[in-house]
C-alpha positions as CSV (number, residue, x, y, z in Angstrom):
1,X,21.0,-2.3,-17.5
2,X,19.6,-4.9,-15.2
3,X,16.1,-4.6,-13.7
4,X,16.0,-4.2,-10.0
5,X,14.0,-6.4,-7.6
6,X,10.6,-5.4,-6.3
7,X,8.6,-6.3,-3.2
8,X,5.1,-4.8,-2.8
9,X,3.7,-4.9,0.7
10,X,-0.1,-4.3,0.8
11,X,-2.9,-4.3,3.3
12,X,-5.3,-2.0,5.1
13,X,-4.4,1.0,7.3
14,X,-2.9,0.1,10.7
15,X,-2.0,-3.4,9.6
16,X,1.7,-2.9,9.9
17,X,2.9,-2.2,6.4
18,X,5.4,0.5,7.5
19,X,6.7,-1.8,10.3
20,X,7.3,-4.7,7.9
21,X,8.6,-2.5,5.1
22,X,11.2,-0.8,7.4
23,X,12.2,-4.2,8.9
24,X,12.5,-5.6,5.4
25,X,14.6,-2.7,4.1
26,X,16.9,-3.0,7.1
27,X,17.4,-6.8,6.6
28,X,17.9,-6.5,2.8
29,X,20.5,-3.8,3.2
30,X,22.7,-5.6,5.7
31,X,25.0,-6.3,2.7
32,X,25.8,-3.9,0.0
33,X,22.5,-4.1,-1.9
34,X,20.6,-0.8,-2.3
35,X,16.9,-1.1,-1.5
36,X,14.7,2.0,-1.6
37,X,11.5,2.1,0.6
38,X,8.8,3.8,-1.4
39,X,5.3,4.4,-0.1
40,X,2.0,5.3,-1.7
41,X,1.3,7.9,1.0
42,X,4.0,10.2,-0.6
43,X,1.8,10.4,-3.7
44,X,-1.5,10.6,-1.7
45,X,-0.2,13.5,0.5
46,X,0.8,15.3,-2.7
47,X,-2.8,15.5,-3.9
48,X,-4.0,19.2,-3.6
49,X,-6.5,19.8,-0.8
50,X,-9.4,20.7,-3.1
51,X,-9.2,17.1,-4.4
52,X,-9.8,15.6,-1.0
53,X,-12.9,15.1,1.2
54,X,-12.1,14.2,4.8
55,X,-14.4,14.6,7.8
56,X,-16.3,17.8,7.5
57,X,-14.1,19.2,4.8
58,X,-15.1,18.6,1.2
59,X,-12.8,20.1,-1.5
60,X,-14.4,21.5,-4.6
61,X,-12.9,18.7,-6.7
62,X,-13.1,15.9,-4.1
63,X,-15.3,13.7,-6.2
64,X,-12.5,13.5,-8.7
65,X,-9.8,12.7,-6.1
66,X,-10.0,11.0,-2.8
67,X,-13.1,10.9,-0.7
68,X,-12.8,9.4,2.8
69,X,-16.4,8.7,3.7
70,X,-17.5,7.6,7.2
71,X,-20.1,4.8,7.2
72,X,-22.7,4.0,9.9
73,X,-20.6,1.1,11.3
74,X,-17.7,3.6,12.0
75,X,-15.5,2.5,9.2
76,X,-14.0,5.0,6.7
77,X,-14.2,4.1,3.1
78,X,-11.9,5.5,0.5
79,X,-13.7,6.4,-2.7
80,X,-11.6,7.2,-5.8
81,X,-12.5,9.6,-8.5
82,X,-10.9,9.8,-12.0
83,X,-8.0,11.9,-10.7
84,X,-7.5,9.7,-7.7
85,X,-7.1,6.7,-10.0
86,X,-4.7,8.7,-12.2
87,X,-2.6,9.3,-9.1
88,X,-2.6,5.6,-8.2
89,X,-1.6,4.8,-11.8
90,X,1.2,7.4,-11.7
91,X,2.5,5.8,-8.5
92,X,2.5,2.3,-10.1
93,X,4.4,3.6,-13.2
94,X,6.8,5.5,-11.0
95,X,7.7,2.4,-9.0
96,X,8.2,0.5,-12.3
97,X,10.5,3.3,-13.6
98,X,12.7,3.1,-10.4
99,X,12.9,-0.7,-10.7
100,X,13.7,-0.5,-14.4
101,X,16.5,1.8,-13.5
102,X,18.1,-1.2,-11.7
103,X,17.2,0.0,-8.2
104,X,15.7,-2.5,-5.8
105,X,12.4,-1.3,-4.2
106,X,10.3,-2.3,-1.2
107,X,7.0,-0.7,-1.9
108,X,4.3,0.0,0.6
109,X,0.9,0.2,-1.1
110,X,-2.8,-0.7,-1.2
111,X,-4.6,-2.7,-3.9
112,X,-7.8,-0.8,-4.1
113,X,-9.8,-3.0,-6.5
114,X,-9.6,-5.1,-9.6
115,X,-9.0,-2.1,-11.8
116,X,-6.1,-1.0,-9.6
117,X,-4.6,-4.5,-9.6
118,X,-4.8,-4.6,-13.4
119,X,-3.1,-1.2,-13.6
120,X,-0.3,-2.6,-11.4
121,X,0.2,-5.5,-13.8
122,X,0.4,-3.2,-16.8
123,X,2.9,-0.9,-15.1
124,X,5.0,-3.8,-13.9
125,X,5.0,-5.8,-17.2
126,X,8.4,-7.6,-17.4
127,X,9.3,-6.8,-13.8
128,X,9.4,-9.8,-11.4
129,X,7.6,-8.9,-8.2
130,X,7.1,-10.5,-4.8
131,X,3.6,-9.5,-3.7
132,X,2.9,-9.5,0.1
133,X,-0.6,-9.2,1.6
134,X,-0.8,-8.3,5.3
135,X,-4.0,-8.7,7.3
136,X,-5.1,-8.5,10.9
137,X,-8.4,-9.0,12.7
138,X,-10.7,-5.9,12.7
139,X,-10.4,-5.5,16.5
140,X,-6.6,-5.3,16.2
141,X,-6.8,-2.7,13.4
142,X,-9.2,-0.6,15.5
143,X,-6.9,-0.9,18.6
144,X,-3.8,0.1,16.6
145,X,-5.6,3.1,15.2
146,X,-6.6,4.2,18.7
147,X,-3.2,3.7,20.2
148,X,-1.6,5.8,17.4
149,X,-4.2,8.5,17.6
150,X,-4.7,8.3,13.9
151,X,-6.9,11.1,12.5
152,X,-9.0,8.7,10.4
153,X,-10.2,6.2,13.0
154,X,-12.0,3.4,11.0
155,X,-9.8,3.6,7.9
156,X,-8.3,0.2,8.6
157,X,-11.7,-1.3,9.1
158,X,-13.0,0.3,5.9
159,X,-10.0,-0.9,3.8
160,X,-10.2,-4.4,5.3
161,X,-13.8,-4.7,4.2
162,X,-12.9,-4.2,0.5
163,X,-13.0,-7.4,-1.6
164,X,-9.6,-9.0,-1.9
165,X,-8.0,-9.0,-5.3
166,X,-4.7,-10.0,-6.6
167,X,-2.2,-12.9,-6.2
168,X,0.3,-13.0,-3.4
169,X,3.4,-14.9,-2.8
170,X,3.3,-14.2,1.0
171,X,0.3,-13.6,3.1
172,X,0.6,-12.9,6.8
173,X,-1.6,-12.0,9.8
174,X,0.4,-9.3,11.7
175,X,-1.5,-10.0,14.9
176,X,-0.4,-13.7,14.8
177,X,3.1,-13.4,13.4
178,X,6.1,-11.1,14.3
179,X,7.5,-8.7,11.7
180,X,10.8,-10.6,12.0
181,X,9.1,-13.9,11.0
182,X,7.2,-12.2,8.2
183,X,10.4,-10.6,6.9
184,X,12.0,-14.0,6.9
185,X,9.2,-15.5,4.9
186,X,9.4,-12.6,2.3
187,X,13.1,-13.0,1.9
188,X,12.8,-16.8,1.5
189,X,10.1,-16.2,-1.1
190,X,12.3,-13.7,-2.9
191,X,15.3,-16.1,-3.0
192,X,13.2,-19.0,-4.3
193,X,11.7,-17.0,-7.2
């Protein structure tokens, strides 16, 4: 069985990962090729409520899961506990299993830190991957969160403040480049690999 193709689109909240992923899937499926769009949020939303801290709510096991902590500058930082990291790892390995089943995948994700990046590399061993990093100025991320009435205003700012890790074939500023242009660059990068 052949291995499928994989594109991983990363970046902070409100940067436009979903917009680019959806446009990319639409373009890649113009022919007869199957491309699944898979997103980390499906796994994150599956985390039981007691493993989450958000705003005034703090689940009894939140320190083990996902803690969304508001900082003095208004940003929201995601802090991962041991179970939160296991969920990220399960996501990485699930994406790898789909691609190893000869299904092409456009994956929408974050790269939390060096440990997360290393886990991606272990999970994807032997799978060619086109890594895409999306960015935008903080003011743009803030504006997009406000326009979309996102419940976690400041999450984009918090995620953008994390140290950059990884190696990317395509990097794009979604405030300076259209999704159509970004998709074109990703497809050209995929074809030249």
